PDB file of C-alpha atoms in Angstrom:
ATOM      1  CA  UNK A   1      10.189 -88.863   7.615  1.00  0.00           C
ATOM      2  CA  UNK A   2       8.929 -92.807   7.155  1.00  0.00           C
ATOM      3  CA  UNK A   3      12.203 -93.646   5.304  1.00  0.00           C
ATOM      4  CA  UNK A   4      14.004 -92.110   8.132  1.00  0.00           C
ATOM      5  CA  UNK A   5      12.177 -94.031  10.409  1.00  0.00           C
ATOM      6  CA  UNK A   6      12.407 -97.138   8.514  1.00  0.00           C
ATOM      7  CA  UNK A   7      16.473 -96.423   8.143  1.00  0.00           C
ATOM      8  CA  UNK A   8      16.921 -95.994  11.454  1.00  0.00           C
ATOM      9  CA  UNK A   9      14.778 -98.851  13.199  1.00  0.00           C
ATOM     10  CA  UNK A  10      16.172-101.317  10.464  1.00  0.00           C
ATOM     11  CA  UNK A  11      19.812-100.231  11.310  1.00  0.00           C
ATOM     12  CA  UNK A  12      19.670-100.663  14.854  1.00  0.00           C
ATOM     13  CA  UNK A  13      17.621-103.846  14.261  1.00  0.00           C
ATOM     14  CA  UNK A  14      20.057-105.278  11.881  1.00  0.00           C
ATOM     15  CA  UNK A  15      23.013-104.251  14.494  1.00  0.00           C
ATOM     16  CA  UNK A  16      21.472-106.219  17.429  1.00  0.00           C
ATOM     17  CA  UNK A  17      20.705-109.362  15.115  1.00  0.00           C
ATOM     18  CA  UNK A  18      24.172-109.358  13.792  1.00  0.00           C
ATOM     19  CA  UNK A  19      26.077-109.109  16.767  1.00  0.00           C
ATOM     20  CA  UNK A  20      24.132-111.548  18.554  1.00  0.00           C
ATOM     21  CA  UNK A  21      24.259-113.854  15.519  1.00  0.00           C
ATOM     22  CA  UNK A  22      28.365-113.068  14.740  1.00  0.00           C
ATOM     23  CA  UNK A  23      28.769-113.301  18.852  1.00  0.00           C
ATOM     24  CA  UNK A  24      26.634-116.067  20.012  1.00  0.00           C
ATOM     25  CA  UNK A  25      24.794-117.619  16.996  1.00  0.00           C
ATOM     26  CA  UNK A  26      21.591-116.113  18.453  1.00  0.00           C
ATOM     27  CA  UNK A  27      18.729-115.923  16.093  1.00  0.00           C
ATOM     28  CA  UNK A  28      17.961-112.643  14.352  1.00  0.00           C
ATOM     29  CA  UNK A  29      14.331-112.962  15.301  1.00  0.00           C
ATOM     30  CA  UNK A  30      14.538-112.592  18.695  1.00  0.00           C
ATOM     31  CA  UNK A  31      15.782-108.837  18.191  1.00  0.00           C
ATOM     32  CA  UNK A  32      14.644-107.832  14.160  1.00  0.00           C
ATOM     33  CA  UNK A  33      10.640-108.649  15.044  1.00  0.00           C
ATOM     34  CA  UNK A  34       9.723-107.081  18.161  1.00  0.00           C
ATOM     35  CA  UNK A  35      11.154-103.734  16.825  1.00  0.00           C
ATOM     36  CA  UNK A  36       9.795-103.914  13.448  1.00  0.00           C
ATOM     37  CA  UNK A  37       6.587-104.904  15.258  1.00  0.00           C
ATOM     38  CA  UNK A  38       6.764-101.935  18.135  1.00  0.00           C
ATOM     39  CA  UNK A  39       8.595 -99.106  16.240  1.00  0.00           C
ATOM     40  CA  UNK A  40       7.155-100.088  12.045  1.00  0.00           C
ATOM     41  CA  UNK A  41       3.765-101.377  13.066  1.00  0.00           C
ATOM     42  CA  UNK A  42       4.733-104.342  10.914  1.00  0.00           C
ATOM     43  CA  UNK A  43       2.667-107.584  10.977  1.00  0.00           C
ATOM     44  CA  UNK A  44       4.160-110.193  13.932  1.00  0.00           C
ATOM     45  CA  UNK A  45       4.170-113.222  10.921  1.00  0.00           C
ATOM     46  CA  UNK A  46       5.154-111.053   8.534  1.00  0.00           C
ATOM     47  CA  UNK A  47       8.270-109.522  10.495  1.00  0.00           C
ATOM     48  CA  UNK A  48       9.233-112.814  11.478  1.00  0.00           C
ATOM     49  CA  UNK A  49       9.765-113.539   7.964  1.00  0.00           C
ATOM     50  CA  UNK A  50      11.913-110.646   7.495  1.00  0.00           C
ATOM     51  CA  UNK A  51      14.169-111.796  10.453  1.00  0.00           C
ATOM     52  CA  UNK A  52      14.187-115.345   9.179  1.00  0.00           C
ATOM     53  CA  UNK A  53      15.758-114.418   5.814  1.00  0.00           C
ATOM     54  CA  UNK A  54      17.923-111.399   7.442  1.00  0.00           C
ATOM     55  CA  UNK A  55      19.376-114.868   9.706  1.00  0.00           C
ATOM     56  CA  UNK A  56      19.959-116.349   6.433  1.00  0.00           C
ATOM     57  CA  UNK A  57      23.016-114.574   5.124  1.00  0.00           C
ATOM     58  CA  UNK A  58      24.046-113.607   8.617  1.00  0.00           C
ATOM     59  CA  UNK A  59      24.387-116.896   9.765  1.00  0.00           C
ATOM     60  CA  UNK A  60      26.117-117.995   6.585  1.00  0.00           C
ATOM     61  CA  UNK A  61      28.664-115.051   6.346  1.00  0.00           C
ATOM     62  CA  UNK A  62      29.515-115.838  10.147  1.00  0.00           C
ATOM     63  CA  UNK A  63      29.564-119.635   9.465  1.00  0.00           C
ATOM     64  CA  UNK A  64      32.474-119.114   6.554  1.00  0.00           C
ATOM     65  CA  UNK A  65      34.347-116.698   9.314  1.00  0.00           C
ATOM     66  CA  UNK A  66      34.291-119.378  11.725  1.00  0.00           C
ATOM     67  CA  UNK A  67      34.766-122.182   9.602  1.00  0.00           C
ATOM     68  CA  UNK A  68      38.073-120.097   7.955  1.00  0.00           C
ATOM     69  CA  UNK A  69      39.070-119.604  11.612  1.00  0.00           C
ATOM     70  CA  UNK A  70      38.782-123.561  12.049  1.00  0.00           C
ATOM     71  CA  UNK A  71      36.008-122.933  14.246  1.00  0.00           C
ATOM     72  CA  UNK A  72      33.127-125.067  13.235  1.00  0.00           C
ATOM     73  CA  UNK A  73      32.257-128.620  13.600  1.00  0.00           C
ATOM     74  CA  UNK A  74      30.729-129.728  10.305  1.00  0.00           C
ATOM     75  CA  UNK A  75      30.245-133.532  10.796  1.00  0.00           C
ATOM     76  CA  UNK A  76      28.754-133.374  13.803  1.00  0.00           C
ATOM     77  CA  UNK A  77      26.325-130.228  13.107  1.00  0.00           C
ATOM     78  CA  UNK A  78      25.004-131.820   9.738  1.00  0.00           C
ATOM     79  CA  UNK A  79      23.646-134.681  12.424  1.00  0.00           C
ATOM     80  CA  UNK A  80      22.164-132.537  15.306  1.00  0.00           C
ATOM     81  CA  UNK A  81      20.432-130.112  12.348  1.00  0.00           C
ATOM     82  CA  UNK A  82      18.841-132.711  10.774  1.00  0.00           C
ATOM     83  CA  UNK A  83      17.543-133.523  14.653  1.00  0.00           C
ATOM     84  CA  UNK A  84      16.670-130.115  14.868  1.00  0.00           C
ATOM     85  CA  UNK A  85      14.519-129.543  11.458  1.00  0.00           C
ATOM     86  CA  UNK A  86      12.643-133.120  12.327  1.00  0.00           C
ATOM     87  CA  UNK A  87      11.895-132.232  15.719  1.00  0.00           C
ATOM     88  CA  UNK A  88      10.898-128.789  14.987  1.00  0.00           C
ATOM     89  CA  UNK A  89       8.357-129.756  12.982  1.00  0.00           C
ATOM     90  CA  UNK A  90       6.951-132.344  15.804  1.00  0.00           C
ATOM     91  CA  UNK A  91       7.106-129.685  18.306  1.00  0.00           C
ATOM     92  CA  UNK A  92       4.810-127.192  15.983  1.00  0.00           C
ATOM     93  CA  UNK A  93       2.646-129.685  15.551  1.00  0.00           C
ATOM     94  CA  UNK A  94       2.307-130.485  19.382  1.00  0.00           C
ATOM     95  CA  UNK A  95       2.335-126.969  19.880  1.00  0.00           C
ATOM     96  CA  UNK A  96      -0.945-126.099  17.885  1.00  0.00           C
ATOM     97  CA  UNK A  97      -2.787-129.028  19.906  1.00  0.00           C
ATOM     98  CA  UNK A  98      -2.705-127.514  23.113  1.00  0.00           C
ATOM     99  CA  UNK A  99      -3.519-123.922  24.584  1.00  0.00           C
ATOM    100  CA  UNK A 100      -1.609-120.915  23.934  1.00  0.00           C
ATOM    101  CA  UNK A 101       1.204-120.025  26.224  1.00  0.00           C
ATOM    102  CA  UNK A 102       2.847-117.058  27.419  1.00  0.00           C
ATOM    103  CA  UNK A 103       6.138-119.112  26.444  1.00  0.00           C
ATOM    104  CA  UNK A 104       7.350-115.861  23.868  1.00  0.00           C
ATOM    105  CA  UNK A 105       9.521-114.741  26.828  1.00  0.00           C
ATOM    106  CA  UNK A 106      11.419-117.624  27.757  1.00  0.00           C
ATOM    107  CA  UNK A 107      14.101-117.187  25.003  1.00  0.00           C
ATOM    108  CA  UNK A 108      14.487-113.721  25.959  1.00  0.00           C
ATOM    109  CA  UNK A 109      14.850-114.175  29.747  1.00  0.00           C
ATOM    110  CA  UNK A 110      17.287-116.914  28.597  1.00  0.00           C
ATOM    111  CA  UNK A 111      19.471-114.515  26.345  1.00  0.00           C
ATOM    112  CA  UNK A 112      19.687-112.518  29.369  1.00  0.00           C
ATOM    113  CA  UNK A 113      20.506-115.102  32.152  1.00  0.00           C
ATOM    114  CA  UNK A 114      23.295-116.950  29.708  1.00  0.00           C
ATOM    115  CA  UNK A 115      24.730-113.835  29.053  1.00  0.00           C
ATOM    116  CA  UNK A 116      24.979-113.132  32.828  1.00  0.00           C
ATOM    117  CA  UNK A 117      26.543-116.923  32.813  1.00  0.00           C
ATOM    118  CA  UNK A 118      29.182-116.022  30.286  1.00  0.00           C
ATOM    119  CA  UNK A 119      30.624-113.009  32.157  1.00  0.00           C
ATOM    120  CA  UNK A 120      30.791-114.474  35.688  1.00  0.00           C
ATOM    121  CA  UNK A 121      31.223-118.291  34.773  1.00  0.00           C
ATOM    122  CA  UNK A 122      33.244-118.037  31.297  1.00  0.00           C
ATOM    123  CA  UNK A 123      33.625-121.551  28.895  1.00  0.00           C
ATOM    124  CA  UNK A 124      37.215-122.462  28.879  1.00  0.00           C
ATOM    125  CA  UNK A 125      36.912-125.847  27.491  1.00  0.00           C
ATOM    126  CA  UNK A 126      40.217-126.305  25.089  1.00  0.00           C
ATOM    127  CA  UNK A 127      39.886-127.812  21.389  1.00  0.00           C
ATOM    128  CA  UNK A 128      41.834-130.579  22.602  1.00  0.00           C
ATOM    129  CA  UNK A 129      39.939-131.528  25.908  1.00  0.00           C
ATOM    130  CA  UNK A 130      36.465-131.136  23.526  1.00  0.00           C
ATOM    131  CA  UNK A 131      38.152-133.667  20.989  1.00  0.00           C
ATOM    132  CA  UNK A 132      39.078-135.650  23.371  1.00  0.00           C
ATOM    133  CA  UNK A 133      35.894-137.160  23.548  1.00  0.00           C
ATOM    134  CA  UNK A 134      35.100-140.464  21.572  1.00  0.00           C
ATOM    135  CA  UNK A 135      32.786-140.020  17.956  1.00  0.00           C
ATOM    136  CA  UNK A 136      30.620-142.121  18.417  1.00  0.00           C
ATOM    137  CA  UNK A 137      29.246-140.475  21.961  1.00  0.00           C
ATOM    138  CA  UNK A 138      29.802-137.445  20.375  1.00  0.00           C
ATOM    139  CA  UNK A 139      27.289-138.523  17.822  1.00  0.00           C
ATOM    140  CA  UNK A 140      24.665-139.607  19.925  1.00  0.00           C
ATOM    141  CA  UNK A 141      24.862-136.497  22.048  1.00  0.00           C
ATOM    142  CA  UNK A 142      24.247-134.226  18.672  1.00  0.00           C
ATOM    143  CA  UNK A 143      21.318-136.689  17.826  1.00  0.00           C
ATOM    144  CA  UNK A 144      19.534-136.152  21.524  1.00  0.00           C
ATOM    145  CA  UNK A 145      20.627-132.436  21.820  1.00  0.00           C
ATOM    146  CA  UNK A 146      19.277-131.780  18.124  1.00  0.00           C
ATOM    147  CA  UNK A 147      15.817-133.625  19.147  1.00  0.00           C
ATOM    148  CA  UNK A 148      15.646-130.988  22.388  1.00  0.00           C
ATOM    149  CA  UNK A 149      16.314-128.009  20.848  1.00  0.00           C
ATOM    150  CA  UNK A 150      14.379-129.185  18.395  1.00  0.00           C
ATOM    151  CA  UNK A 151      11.244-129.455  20.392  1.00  0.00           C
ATOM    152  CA  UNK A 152      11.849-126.678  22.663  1.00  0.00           C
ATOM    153  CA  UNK A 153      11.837-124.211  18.784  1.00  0.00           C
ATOM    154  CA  UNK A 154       9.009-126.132  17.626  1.00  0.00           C
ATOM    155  CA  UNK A 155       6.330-125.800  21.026  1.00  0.00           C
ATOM    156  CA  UNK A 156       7.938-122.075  22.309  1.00  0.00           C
ATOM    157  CA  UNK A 157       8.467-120.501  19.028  1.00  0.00           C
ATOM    158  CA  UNK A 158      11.991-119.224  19.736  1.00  0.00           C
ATOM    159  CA  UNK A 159      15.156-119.438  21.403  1.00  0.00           C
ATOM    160  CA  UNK A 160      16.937-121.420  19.158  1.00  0.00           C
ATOM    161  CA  UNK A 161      20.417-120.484  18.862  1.00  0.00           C
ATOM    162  CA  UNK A 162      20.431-119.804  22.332  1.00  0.00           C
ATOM    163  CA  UNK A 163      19.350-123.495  22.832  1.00  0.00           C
ATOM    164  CA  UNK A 164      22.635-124.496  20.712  1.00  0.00           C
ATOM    165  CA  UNK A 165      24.935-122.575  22.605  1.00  0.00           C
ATOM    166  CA  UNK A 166      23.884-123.199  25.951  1.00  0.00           C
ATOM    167  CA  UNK A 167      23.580-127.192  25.092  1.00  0.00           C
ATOM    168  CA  UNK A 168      26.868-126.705  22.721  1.00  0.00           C
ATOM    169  CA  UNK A 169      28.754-125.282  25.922  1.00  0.00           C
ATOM    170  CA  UNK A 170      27.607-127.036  29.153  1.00  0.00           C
ATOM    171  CA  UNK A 171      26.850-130.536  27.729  1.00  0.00           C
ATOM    172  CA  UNK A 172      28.796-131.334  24.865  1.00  0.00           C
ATOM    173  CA  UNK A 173      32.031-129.629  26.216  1.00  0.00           C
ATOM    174  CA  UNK A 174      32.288-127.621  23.351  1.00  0.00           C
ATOM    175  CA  UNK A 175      34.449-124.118  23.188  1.00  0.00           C
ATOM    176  CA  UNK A 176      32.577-121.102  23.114  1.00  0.00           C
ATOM    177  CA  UNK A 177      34.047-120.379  19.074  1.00  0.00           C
ATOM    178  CA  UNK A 178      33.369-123.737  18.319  1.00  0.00           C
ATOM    179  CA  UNK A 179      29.923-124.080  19.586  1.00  0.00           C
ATOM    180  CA  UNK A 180      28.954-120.316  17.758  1.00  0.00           C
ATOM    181  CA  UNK A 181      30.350-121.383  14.361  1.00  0.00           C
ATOM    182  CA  UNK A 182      28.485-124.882  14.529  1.00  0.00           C
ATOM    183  CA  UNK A 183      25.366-123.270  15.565  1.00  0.00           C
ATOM    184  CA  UNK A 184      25.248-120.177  12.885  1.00  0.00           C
ATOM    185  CA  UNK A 185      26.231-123.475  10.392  1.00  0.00           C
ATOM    186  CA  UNK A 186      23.087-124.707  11.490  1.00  0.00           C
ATOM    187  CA  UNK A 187      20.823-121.654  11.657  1.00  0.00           C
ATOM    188  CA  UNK A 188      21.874-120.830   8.174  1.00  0.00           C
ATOM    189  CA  UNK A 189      19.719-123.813   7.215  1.00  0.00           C
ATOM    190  CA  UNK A 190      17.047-123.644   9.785  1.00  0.00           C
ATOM    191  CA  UNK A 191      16.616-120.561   8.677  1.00  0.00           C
ATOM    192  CA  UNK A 192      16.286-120.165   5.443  1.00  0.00           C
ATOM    193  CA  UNK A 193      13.390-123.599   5.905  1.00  0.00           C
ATOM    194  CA  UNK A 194      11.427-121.121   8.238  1.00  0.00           C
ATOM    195  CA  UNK A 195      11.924-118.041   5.821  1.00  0.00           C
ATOM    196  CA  UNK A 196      10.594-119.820   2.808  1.00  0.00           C
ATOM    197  CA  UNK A 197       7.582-121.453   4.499  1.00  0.00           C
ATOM    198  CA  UNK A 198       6.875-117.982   5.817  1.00  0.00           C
ATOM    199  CA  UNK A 199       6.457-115.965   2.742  1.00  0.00           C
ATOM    200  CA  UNK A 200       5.103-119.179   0.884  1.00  0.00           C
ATOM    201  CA  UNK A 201       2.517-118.772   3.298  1.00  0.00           C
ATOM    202  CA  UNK A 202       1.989-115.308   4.200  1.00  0.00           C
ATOM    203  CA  UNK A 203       2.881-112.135   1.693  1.00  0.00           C
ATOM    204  CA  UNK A 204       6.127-111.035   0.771  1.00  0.00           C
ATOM    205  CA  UNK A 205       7.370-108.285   3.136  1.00  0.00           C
ATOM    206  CA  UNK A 206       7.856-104.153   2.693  1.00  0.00           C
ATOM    207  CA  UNK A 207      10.804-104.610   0.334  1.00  0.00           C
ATOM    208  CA  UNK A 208      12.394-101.306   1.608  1.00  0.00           C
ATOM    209  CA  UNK A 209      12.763-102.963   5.122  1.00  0.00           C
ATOM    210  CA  UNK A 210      13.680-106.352   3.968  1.00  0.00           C
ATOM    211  CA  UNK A 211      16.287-105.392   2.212  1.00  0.00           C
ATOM    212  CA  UNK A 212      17.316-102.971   4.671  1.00  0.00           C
ATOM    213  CA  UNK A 213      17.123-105.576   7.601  1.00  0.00           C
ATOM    214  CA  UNK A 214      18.742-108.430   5.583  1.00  0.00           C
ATOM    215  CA  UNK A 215      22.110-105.969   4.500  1.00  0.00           C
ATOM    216  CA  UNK A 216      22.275-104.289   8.435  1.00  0.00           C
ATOM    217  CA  UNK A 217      22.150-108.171  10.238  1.00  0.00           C
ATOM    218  CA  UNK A 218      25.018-109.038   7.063  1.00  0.00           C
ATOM    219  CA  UNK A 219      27.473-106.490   7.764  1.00  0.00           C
ATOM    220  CA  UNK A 220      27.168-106.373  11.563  1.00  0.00           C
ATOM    221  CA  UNK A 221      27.410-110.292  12.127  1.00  0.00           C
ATOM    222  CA  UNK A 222      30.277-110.188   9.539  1.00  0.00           C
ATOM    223  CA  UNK A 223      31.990-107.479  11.859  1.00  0.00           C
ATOM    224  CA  UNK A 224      31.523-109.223  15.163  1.00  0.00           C
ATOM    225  CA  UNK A 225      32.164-113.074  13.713  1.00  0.00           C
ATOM    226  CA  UNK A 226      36.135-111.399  12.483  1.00  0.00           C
ATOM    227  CA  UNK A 227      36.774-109.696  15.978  1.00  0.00           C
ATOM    228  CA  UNK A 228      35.119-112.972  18.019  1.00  0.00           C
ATOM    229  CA  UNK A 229      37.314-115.812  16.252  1.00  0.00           C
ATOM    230  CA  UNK A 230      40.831-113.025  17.029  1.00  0.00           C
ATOM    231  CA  UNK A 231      39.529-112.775  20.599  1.00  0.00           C
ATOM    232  CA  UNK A 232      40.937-114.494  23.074  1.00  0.00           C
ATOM    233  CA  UNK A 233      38.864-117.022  25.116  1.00  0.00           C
ATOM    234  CA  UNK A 234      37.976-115.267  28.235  1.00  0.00           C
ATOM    235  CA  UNK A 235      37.678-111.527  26.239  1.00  0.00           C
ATOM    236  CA  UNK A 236      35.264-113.439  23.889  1.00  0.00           C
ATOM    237  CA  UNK A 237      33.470-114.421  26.823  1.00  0.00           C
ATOM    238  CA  UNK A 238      33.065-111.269  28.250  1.00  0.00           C
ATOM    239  CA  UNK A 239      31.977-109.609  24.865  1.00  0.00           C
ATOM    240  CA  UNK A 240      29.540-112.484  24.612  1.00  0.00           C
ATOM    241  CA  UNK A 241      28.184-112.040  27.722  1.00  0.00           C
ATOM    242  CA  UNK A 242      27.744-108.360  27.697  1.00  0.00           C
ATOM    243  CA  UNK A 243      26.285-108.059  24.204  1.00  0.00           C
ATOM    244  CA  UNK A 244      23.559-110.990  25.262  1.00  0.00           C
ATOM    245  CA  UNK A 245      22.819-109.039  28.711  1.00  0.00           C
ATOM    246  CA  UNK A 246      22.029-105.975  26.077  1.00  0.00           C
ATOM    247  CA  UNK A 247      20.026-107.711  23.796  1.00  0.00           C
ATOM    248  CA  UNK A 248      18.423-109.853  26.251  1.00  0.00           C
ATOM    249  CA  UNK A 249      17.175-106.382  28.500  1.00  0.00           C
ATOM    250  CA  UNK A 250      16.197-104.388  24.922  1.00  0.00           C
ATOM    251  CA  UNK A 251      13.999-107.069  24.262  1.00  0.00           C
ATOM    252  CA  UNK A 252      12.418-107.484  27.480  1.00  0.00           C
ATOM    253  CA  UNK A 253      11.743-103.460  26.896  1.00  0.00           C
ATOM    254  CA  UNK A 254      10.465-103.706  23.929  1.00  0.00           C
ATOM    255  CA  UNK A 255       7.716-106.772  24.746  1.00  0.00           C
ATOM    256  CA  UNK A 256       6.765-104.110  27.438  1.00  0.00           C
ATOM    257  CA  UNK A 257       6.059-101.655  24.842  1.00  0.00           C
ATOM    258  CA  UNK A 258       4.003-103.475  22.602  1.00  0.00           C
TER     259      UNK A 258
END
């Protein structure tokens, strides 16, 4: 009966992550860890970990698809994650210097409310108006975007990849494939840094549910990074948009739960 349990959370865990991350480039974390924590009982640090490393392979596997699909920005994601990781860091550190905030939600009401965006306002910036732009402002905007989302990961906690696509989309005028591919390029490395630290720190998670969380989030952000980069623009959009509304009211559920 607790493998069954453990089979089924883990599956529909891994389904949410992946599609989010293959979709949107949304962190795993922000759907693996509250159900591991409300339906498994499992430790919040500890099931962080797990989604951390499920992101890992995710990300990368979705990354490739995009990148295949010419859909990711490598130059210019190399600068804004090395931003990100150094600003993370600062905002951590700022973080555990003032008082505790009930900041958890904001990347969750902000899955919802960009997925809402997505469906009613869709991106339909073109490759060649986005490339239009000049390098070297396209440079500096990575290096201040990077050093926001940055922050915003470091003090809240979450909301990453929702950060990147939201900044990605509405201030550096990128396309909606472009700007997932470049941020799951990212993620991949942001989160495999946060999955080490975490079980360098803490202990090394149930294996049956790591493993088990880590193969769902692979073969679900796999499947949804293949259909996104055939989808045309405004269908993507709309898949986008309704998969974050999904995730983004789950979760909200779930926090009321615990």
């Amino acid at each position: 009966m607790k493998i069954l349990l453990i089979i089924t959370v883990t599956f529909f865990a891994g389904m949410g992550a992946g599609l989010g991350t293959g979709f949107a480039g949304m962190s795993a974390a922000a759907v693996i860890t509250p159900m591991l924590v409300t339906f498994l009982g499992i430790e919040p640090y500890t099931a962080v970990g797990i989604a951390l490393s499920s992101d890992v392979l995710a990300s990368a596997v979705s990354a490739y698809t995009y990148g295949k699909n010419k859909n990711l920005d490598i130059k210019n994601g190399l600068i804004m994650m090395f931003s990100v990781l150094v600003f993370t860091v600062i905002g951590s550190y700022i973080s555990s210097l003032v008082p505790s905030t009930a900041m958890g939600g904001f990347s969750v009401f902000m899955t919802f409310l960009l997925g809402i965006k997505f469906i009613l306002k869709p991106v339909m910036t073109t490759k060649e108006a986005m490339e239009s732009v000049s390098l070297k402002k396209r440079i500096i905007q990575s290096i201040i975007s990077g050093v926001i989302i940055g922050f915003i990961c470091g003090f809240v906690g979450a909301g990453g990849g929702m950060m990147m696509l939201l900044i990605l989309t509405s201030i550096l005028g990128y396309e909606l494939k472009t700007s997932v591919g470049t941020s799951v390029f990212i993620m991949t490395f942001t989160a495999l840094t946060g999955a080490v630290s975490h079980f360098a720190i803490g202990e090394l998670p149930d294996p049956l549910v790591w493993i088990l969380c880590i193969a769902f989030t692979l073969i679900w952000a796999r499947i949804a990074a293949v259909f996104a980069n055939k989808a045309a623009p405004k269908t993507l959009n709309r898949a986008t948009g309704i998969v974050l509304v999904i995730l983004g009211a789950v979760i909200m559920t779930f926090s009321l739960l615990k």
